[in-house]
Coordinates of C-alpha atoms and ligand atoms in Angstrom, one line a residue:
M1 CA -24.0 -15.1 3.2
T2 CA -24.0 -11.8 1.2
R3 CA -27.3 -10.7 -0.2
I4 CA -26.9 -9.2 -3.6
G5 CA -29.6 -7.3 -5.6
V6 CA -29.1 -6.7 -9.3
I7 CA -31.1 -4.2 -11.5
G8 CA -31.2 -5.5 -15.1
A9 CA -30.4 -8.9 -16.7
G10 CA -28.1 -7.6 -19.5
A11 CA -25.0 -9.3 -20.6
A12 CA -22.8 -7.4 -18.1
S13 CA -24.8 -8.4 -15.0
A14 CA -25.1 -12.0 -16.3
A15 CA -21.3 -12.2 -16.6
A16 CA -20.8 -10.6 -13.2
V17 CA -23.3 -13.0 -11.5
F18 CA -21.7 -15.9 -13.2
Q19 CA -18.2 -14.8 -12.2
L20 CA -19.3 -14.4 -8.6
A21 CA -20.9 -17.9 -8.6
T22 CA -17.8 -19.5 -10.0
S23 CA -15.4 -17.7 -7.6
G24 CA -17.1 -19.5 -4.7
V25 CA -18.5 -16.4 -2.9
D26 CA -21.3 -17.3 -0.6
A27 CA -24.0 -15.1 -1.9
E28 CA -27.8 -15.0 -2.5
V29 CA -28.5 -13.1 -5.8
T30 CA -31.8 -11.6 -6.8
V31 CA -32.1 -10.1 -10.3
L32 CA -34.9 -7.7 -11.3
E33 CA -35.4 -7.3 -15.1
K34 CA -38.0 -5.0 -16.6
S35 CA -38.5 -6.9 -19.8
G36 CA -39.7 -10.4 -20.6
G37 CA -36.4 -11.6 -22.0
L38 CA -32.8 -11.8 -20.9
C39 CA -29.6 -10.1 -22.3
G40 CA -31.0 -6.6 -22.7
R41 CA -29.8 -5.0 -26.0
A42 CA -28.4 -8.3 -27.2
A43 CA -32.0 -9.3 -27.8
T44 CA -33.6 -12.2 -29.7
R45 CA -37.2 -12.7 -30.9
R46 CA -38.9 -15.6 -32.5
H47 CA -41.7 -15.6 -35.1
E48 CA -42.9 -19.0 -36.5
A49 CA -39.7 -20.6 -37.9
L50 CA -37.7 -17.4 -37.6
T51 CA -35.2 -16.5 -34.9
Y52 CA -33.6 -13.1 -35.1
D53 CA -31.2 -10.8 -33.2
Y54 CA -32.9 -7.4 -33.5
G55 CA -30.6 -5.5 -31.2
A56 CA -26.9 -6.4 -31.2
N57 CA -26.2 -8.4 -34.4
Y58 CA -23.3 -10.5 -33.0
V59 CA -20.6 -10.8 -30.4
K60 CA -17.1 -10.3 -31.9
S61 CA -14.2 -12.5 -30.8
A62 CA -12.2 -9.4 -30.0
D63 CA -11.5 -10.0 -26.3
D64 CA -9.5 -13.1 -25.2
R65 CA -11.3 -13.4 -21.9
V66 CA -14.7 -13.2 -23.5
V67 CA -13.7 -15.8 -26.2
D68 CA -12.6 -18.1 -23.3
L69 CA -15.9 -17.5 -21.6
L70 CA -18.0 -18.3 -24.6
T71 CA -16.0 -21.2 -26.0
E72 CA -14.5 -22.9 -22.9
R73 CA -16.2 -21.9 -19.7
L74 CA -19.8 -22.0 -21.2
D75 CA -21.3 -24.7 -23.4
D76 CA -20.6 -23.6 -27.0
E77 CA -23.2 -25.9 -28.5
G78 CA -25.2 -24.0 -31.1
L79 CA -22.7 -21.2 -31.3
V80 CA -22.8 -20.0 -35.0
D81 CA -20.5 -17.7 -37.0
A82 CA -21.8 -15.4 -39.7
S83 CA -18.7 -16.0 -41.8
E84 CA -19.6 -14.1 -44.9
P85 CA -17.9 -10.7 -45.2
I86 CA -19.1 -7.2 -44.3
Y87 CA -19.2 -4.8 -47.3
T88 CA -19.5 -1.0 -47.1
F89 CA -21.8 1.5 -48.7
D90 CA -21.5 5.3 -49.0
A91 CA -23.8 8.4 -48.8
E92 CA -25.2 7.6 -52.3
G93 CA -25.8 3.9 -51.3
D94 CA -23.0 2.5 -53.5
V95 CA -21.8 -0.8 -52.2
S96 CA -18.1 -1.9 -52.2
P97 CA -16.3 -4.9 -50.8
G98 CA -15.0 -4.2 -47.3
R99 CA -11.9 -5.3 -45.6
D100 CA -12.1 -8.8 -44.3
A101 CA -11.8 -8.9 -40.6
D102 CA -10.2 -11.8 -38.7
D103 CA -12.8 -11.7 -35.8
H104 CA -15.6 -14.1 -35.6
K105 CA -19.2 -12.7 -35.7
W106 CA -20.9 -15.0 -33.2
S107 CA -24.5 -15.6 -32.3
Y108 CA -26.3 -18.8 -31.3
E109 CA -28.8 -20.9 -33.3
A110 CA -31.3 -19.8 -30.6
G111 CA -30.0 -16.2 -30.7
L112 CA -27.8 -13.9 -28.7
T113 CA -30.1 -14.0 -25.7
Q114 CA -28.5 -17.4 -25.1
I115 CA -25.5 -15.7 -23.6
A116 CA -27.4 -14.4 -20.6
K117 CA -29.5 -17.5 -20.4
R118 CA -26.4 -19.7 -20.2
L119 CA -24.6 -17.5 -17.8
F120 CA -27.5 -17.1 -15.3
G121 CA -28.3 -20.8 -15.9
R122 CA -25.0 -21.7 -14.3
T123 CA -25.8 -19.8 -11.1
D124 CA -28.4 -20.1 -8.3
A125 CA -29.6 -16.5 -8.9
T126 CA -33.3 -15.8 -8.8
V127 CA -34.3 -13.8 -11.9
H128 CA -37.7 -11.9 -11.7
R129 CA -38.7 -10.9 -15.3
R130 CA -41.2 -8.1 -16.1
T131 CA -40.2 -6.4 -12.9
R132 CA -39.2 -2.8 -13.3
V133 CA -37.3 -1.1 -10.5
E134 CA -38.8 2.3 -9.7
T135 CA -37.0 3.3 -6.5
I136 CA -33.7 2.5 -4.8
G137 CA -33.6 2.8 -1.0
H138 CA -30.6 2.8 1.3
D139 CA -30.6 2.3 5.1
A140 CA -27.4 4.1 6.2
E141 CA -27.5 2.6 9.7
A142 CA -27.8 -1.0 8.6
E143 CA -25.7 -0.3 5.4
T144 CA -28.3 -2.2 3.3
W145 CA -30.2 -1.5 0.0
S146 CA -33.8 -2.1 -1.0
L147 CA -35.6 -1.9 -4.3
V148 CA -39.3 -1.1 -5.0
D149 CA -40.7 -2.1 -8.3
T150 CA -43.5 -0.5 -10.3
D151 CA -46.1 -2.8 -8.8
G152 CA -45.1 -1.4 -5.4
D153 CA -43.4 -4.7 -4.3
R154 CA -40.3 -4.3 -2.1
H155 CA -37.2 -6.4 -2.6
G156 CA -34.3 -6.8 -0.2
P157 CA -32.6 -5.9 2.0
F158 CA -29.4 -6.3 0.1
D159 CA -25.8 -5.9 1.3
V160 CA -24.6 -5.0 -2.2
L161 CA -26.5 -3.6 -5.2
L162 CA -25.5 -4.0 -8.9
A163 CA -27.0 -1.5 -11.4
N164 CA -26.8 -2.5 -15.1
P165 CA -29.3 -0.2 -17.0
P166 CA -27.9 2.2 -19.6
A167 CA -26.4 5.4 -18.1
P168 CA -29.5 7.7 -18.5
Q169 CA -31.8 5.1 -16.8
T170 CA -29.3 4.4 -14.0
A171 CA -29.0 8.2 -13.5
E172 CA -32.8 8.5 -13.3
L173 CA -33.0 5.8 -10.7
L174 CA -30.2 7.4 -8.7
E175 CA -31.6 10.9 -9.0
T176 CA -34.6 9.8 -6.9
A177 CA -32.8 7.2 -4.7
E178 CA -33.3 7.5 -1.0
W179 CA -29.5 7.4 -0.6
D180 CA -28.0 10.6 1.0
S181 CA -24.3 10.6 -0.1
P182 CA -21.8 12.7 -2.1
A183 CA -21.1 9.4 -4.0
R184 CA -24.7 9.4 -5.3
E185 CA -24.5 13.0 -6.6
R186 CA -21.1 12.3 -8.2
L187 CA -22.4 9.2 -9.9
V188 CA -25.6 10.9 -11.1
D189 CA -23.6 13.8 -12.6
A190 CA -21.1 11.4 -14.3
A191 CA -23.8 9.0 -15.6
S192 CA -25.9 12.0 -16.9
D193 CA -22.9 13.1 -19.0
V194 CA -22.8 9.8 -21.0
S195 CA -24.5 10.5 -24.3
Y196 CA -26.1 7.8 -26.5
R197 CA -26.7 7.1 -30.2
T198 CA -30.3 6.1 -31.0
I199 CA -31.1 3.3 -33.5
W200 CA -34.5 2.5 -35.1
T201 CA -34.6 -1.0 -36.5
A202 CA -36.8 -2.6 -39.2
V203 CA -36.9 -6.4 -39.6
L204 CA -37.9 -7.5 -43.1
H205 CA -38.9 -11.0 -44.2
Y206 CA -39.0 -12.3 -47.8
E207 CA -40.1 -15.7 -49.1
F208 CA -37.1 -15.7 -51.5
P209 CA -33.3 -16.1 -51.1
L210 CA -30.9 -13.2 -51.8
D211 CA -28.0 -13.9 -54.1
V212 CA -25.4 -11.5 -52.6
P213 CA -21.8 -12.2 -51.4
Y214 CA -22.0 -10.4 -48.0
Y215 CA -23.5 -10.9 -44.5
G216 CA -23.7 -7.2 -43.7
L217 CA -23.4 -3.8 -45.2
V218 CA -22.2 -0.8 -43.2
D219 CA -22.2 2.9 -44.0
T220 CA -18.7 4.0 -43.3
T221 CA -19.5 7.6 -44.2
K222 CA -22.2 7.9 -41.5
E223 CA -24.1 10.1 -44.0
H224 CA -26.8 7.7 -45.3
A225 CA -30.1 7.4 -43.5
V226 CA -29.3 3.7 -43.1
G227 CA -26.3 2.7 -41.0
W228 CA -26.4 -1.0 -41.2
I229 CA -28.1 -3.9 -43.1
S230 CA -27.5 -7.6 -42.3
R231 CA -28.9 -11.0 -43.3
E232 CA -30.1 -13.2 -40.5
E233 CA -30.1 -16.2 -42.9
C234 CA -26.2 -16.1 -42.6
K235 CA -26.6 -17.4 -39.0
A236 CA -27.4 -21.1 -39.0
G237 CA -30.8 -21.9 -37.5
H238 CA -32.3 -18.4 -37.8
V239 CA -34.1 -18.5 -41.2
P240 CA -35.5 -21.5 -43.2
D241 CA -33.7 -22.3 -46.4
G242 CA -34.8 -20.3 -49.4
E243 CA -36.0 -17.3 -47.3
S244 CA -34.4 -14.0 -46.3
L245 CA -34.6 -11.8 -43.2
L246 CA -33.0 -8.4 -43.2
I247 CA -32.1 -6.3 -40.2
V248 CA -32.1 -2.7 -41.3
Q249 CA -30.8 -0.1 -38.7
A250 CA -31.3 3.6 -39.4
N251 CA -28.6 6.0 -38.4
H252 CA -28.8 8.2 -35.3
E253 CA -30.1 11.3 -36.9
W254 CA -32.8 9.5 -38.9
S255 CA -33.8 7.4 -35.8
V256 CA -34.2 10.5 -33.6
E257 CA -36.2 12.4 -36.3
H258 CA -38.6 9.4 -36.9
Y259 CA -38.6 7.8 -33.5
D260 CA -42.3 8.6 -32.7
D261 CA -43.5 8.3 -36.3
D262 CA -46.0 5.6 -37.4
P263 CA -43.9 2.4 -37.2
D264 CA -45.4 1.0 -40.4
E265 CA -44.4 4.1 -42.3
N266 CA -40.8 3.9 -40.9
V267 CA -40.6 0.2 -42.0
D268 CA -41.8 1.2 -45.5
R269 CA -39.1 3.9 -45.7
L270 CA -36.4 1.6 -44.5
A271 CA -37.5 -1.2 -46.9
D272 CA -37.2 1.3 -49.8
H273 CA -33.7 2.3 -48.7
A274 CA -32.7 -1.4 -48.4
A275 CA -34.0 -2.1 -51.9
D276 CA -32.0 0.9 -53.3
I277 CA -28.8 -0.1 -51.5
V278 CA -28.9 -3.8 -52.2
G279 CA -30.1 -3.1 -55.7
D280 CA -33.2 -5.4 -55.7
D281 CA -36.6 -3.9 -56.1
R282 CA -38.3 -6.9 -54.6
L283 CA -37.1 -5.8 -51.2
R284 CA -39.6 -2.9 -51.2
D285 CA -42.4 -5.4 -50.4
P286 CA -41.5 -7.7 -47.4
D287 CA -44.2 -10.2 -46.6
W288 CA -43.8 -9.9 -42.8
T289 CA -42.0 -7.2 -40.7
D290 CA -41.1 -6.3 -37.1
N291 CA -39.5 -3.2 -35.6
Q292 CA -37.9 -1.8 -32.5
G293 CA -36.7 1.7 -31.4
W294 CA -33.6 1.7 -29.3
R295 CA -33.4 5.2 -27.7
Y296 CA -30.3 4.3 -25.7
A297 CA -28.6 2.1 -28.2
L298 CA -24.9 2.9 -28.1
P299 CA -23.1 4.9 -25.4
E300 CA -20.5 7.4 -26.8
D301 CA -18.6 8.1 -23.5
E302 CA -17.1 6.2 -20.7
L303 CA -17.9 6.6 -17.0
P304 CA -15.0 8.2 -15.1
T305 CA -13.5 5.5 -12.8
A306 CA -13.5 7.8 -9.8
A307 CA -17.3 8.1 -9.9
R308 CA -17.7 4.3 -10.1
E309 CA -15.2 3.7 -7.2
A310 CA -16.8 6.2 -4.8
A311 CA -20.2 4.4 -5.2
E312 CA -18.6 0.9 -4.8
E313 CA -17.2 2.0 -1.5
E314 CA -20.8 2.3 -0.3
G315 CA -22.0 -0.9 -1.8
L316 CA -23.4 0.2 -5.2
W317 CA -21.7 -1.2 -8.3
V318 CA -22.6 0.1 -11.8
L319 CA -21.7 -2.1 -14.8
G320 CA -22.3 -2.4 -18.5
D321 CA -20.9 -1.2 -21.8
W322 CA -20.9 2.5 -20.7
V323 CA -18.8 1.5 -17.7
G324 CA -16.4 -0.6 -19.8
G325 CA -15.9 2.2 -22.3
E326 CA -17.2 0.8 -25.6
A327 CA -20.7 0.2 -27.1
R328 CA -20.0 -3.5 -27.7
L329 CA -21.4 -6.7 -26.4
H330 CA -17.9 -8.1 -25.7
T331 CA -17.1 -5.0 -23.7
A332 CA -20.2 -5.4 -21.6
L333 CA -19.3 -9.0 -20.9
R334 CA -15.7 -8.2 -20.1
N335 CA -16.9 -5.4 -17.8
G336 CA -19.2 -7.9 -16.1
L337 CA -16.4 -10.4 -15.5
E338 CA -14.2 -7.7 -14.1
T339 CA -16.9 -6.3 -11.9
G340 CA -17.5 -9.9 -10.6
D341 CA -13.8 -10.3 -9.9
R342 CA -13.5 -7.0 -7.9
L343 CA -16.7 -7.7 -6.0
A344 CA -15.5 -11.3 -5.1
D345 CA -12.2 -9.8 -3.9
R346 CA -14.1 -7.3 -1.7
L347 CA -16.3 -10.0 -0.2
Ligands
FAD401 C1 -29.6 -1.8 -32.3 C2 -28.3 -2.2 -31.7 C3 -27.2 -2.9 -32.4 C4 -26.1 -3.2 -31.8 N1 -25.1 -3.9 -32.5 C5 -24.1 -4.5 -31.8 C6 -23.2 -5.4 -32.5 O1 -23.5 -5.8 -33.6 N2 -22.1 -5.9 -31.8 C7 -21.9 -5.5 -30.6 O2 -20.9 -6.0 -30.0 N3 -22.7 -4.7 -29.9 C8 -23.8 -4.2 -30.5 N4 -24.7 -3.4 -29.8 C9 -24.3 -3.0 -28.4 C10 -24.6 -4.1 -27.4 O3 -26.0 -4.6 -27.6 C11 -24.5 -3.6 -26.0 O4 -23.2 -3.0 -25.9 C12 -24.6 -4.6 -24.9 O5 -25.7 -5.5 -25.2 C13 -24.8 -3.9 -23.6 O6 -25.0 -4.8 -22.5 P1 -25.2 -4.2 -21.1 O7 -25.3 -5.4 -20.1 O8 -24.2 -3.2 -20.8 O9 -26.6 -3.4 -21.1 P2 -28.1 -3.8 -21.5 O10 -28.1 -4.8 -22.5 O11 -28.8 -2.5 -21.9 O12 -28.8 -4.4 -20.2 C14 -29.4 -3.6 -19.2 C15 -30.7 -4.3 -18.7 O13 -31.3 -3.5 -17.7 C16 -32.7 -3.6 -17.8 N5 -33.3 -2.5 -17.1 C17 -33.2 -1.2 -17.5 N6 -33.9 -0.4 -16.6 C18 -34.4 -1.3 -15.7 C19 -35.2 -1.1 -14.5 N7 -35.6 0.1 -14.1 N8 -35.6 -2.2 -13.8 C20 -35.2 -3.4 -14.2 N9 -34.4 -3.7 -15.3 C21 -34.0 -2.6 -16.0 C22 -32.9 -3.6 -19.3 O14 -34.2 -4.1 -19.7 C23 -31.7 -4.5 -19.8 O15 -32.1 -5.9 -19.8 C24 -25.9 -3.0 -30.4 C25 -26.9 -2.3 -29.7 C26 -28.1 -2.0 -30.3 C27 -29.2 -1.3 -29.5

């Protein structure tokens, strides 16, 4: 039996663990996740009758293998499609109809976090939530890995280690890892070179419906303080009838500048922007709000294959959107499936 340790319960590691389980590999899998929820940046929260995806908005049906995973291999009950179109706006906040895309924009009635829940749910993996890995250890003689969390608890030994955190967090863990190898230095350098866009998100609730023809609005000029606005009520099961829930994502520059500002002030500023763009003054005064800063929201570079392969030779496998080469949920899932395939072949 192969003992596998996994850092992070994001979409990529959930897909990899699922793929390993369904390929019949004899493995004992232990996942350590720092947060209280599953699926990382494809995150869902609940508040009273509201369910909302406050990180990734949806998974696009842009990859055949991921479509097959979500609609055939996994239970597709509760899969919902935000079928209204996405319109665009410009630096002045002027809205225009966008081009209709053919792709589905999927979430679940219970939110995107369902993806990781359903994937892990089909495996025997043990998932420890609220467990942040602080140190990676390597025993060169035994060729095994161990993990120490922030409570000082030790996990392992593992024959194989999977690392799913965004590139800067993976680089930080590897920087201090007790693993003396040129592959470690190469991977630290390559992961440190992956830059990220930051997103600050406001969630705005209103007790009235919005009469607009679109699901989402995107700033194609990248010059407005707001990059994206979408309506969670377009996803079945997320918002009670007659109410509205807006997800407002600030652009990178605004998000970096205001990251440490008072969150209430940030929410007020973004509500004002939303009112101006949508053209409805009532949006300045939401009756309930939430917010989240995503420092490492969207990777802009791809990890060079050689750096990944050198680490794999020694039993450490990195995976995620930054390894798959695109800041997209379907890319993270695809990368997880492919990592699971390669690891199953190796075992
Ligand atoms: C605001 C925002 C909007 C987005 N919108 C979209 C969209 O509409 N469509 C789309 O396709 N994509 C979107 N994305 C991108 C999408 O969310 C990601 O590409 C995808 O979720 C990445 O999955 P992953 O498995 O690679 O990594 P992650 O989801 O980042 O998973 C990594 C996991 O590792 C955990 N972790 C990190 N460090 C440690 C540690 N030390 N110990 C234990 N656990 C740790 C994290 O908590 C996390 O659960 C968006 C992202 C953000 C932030």
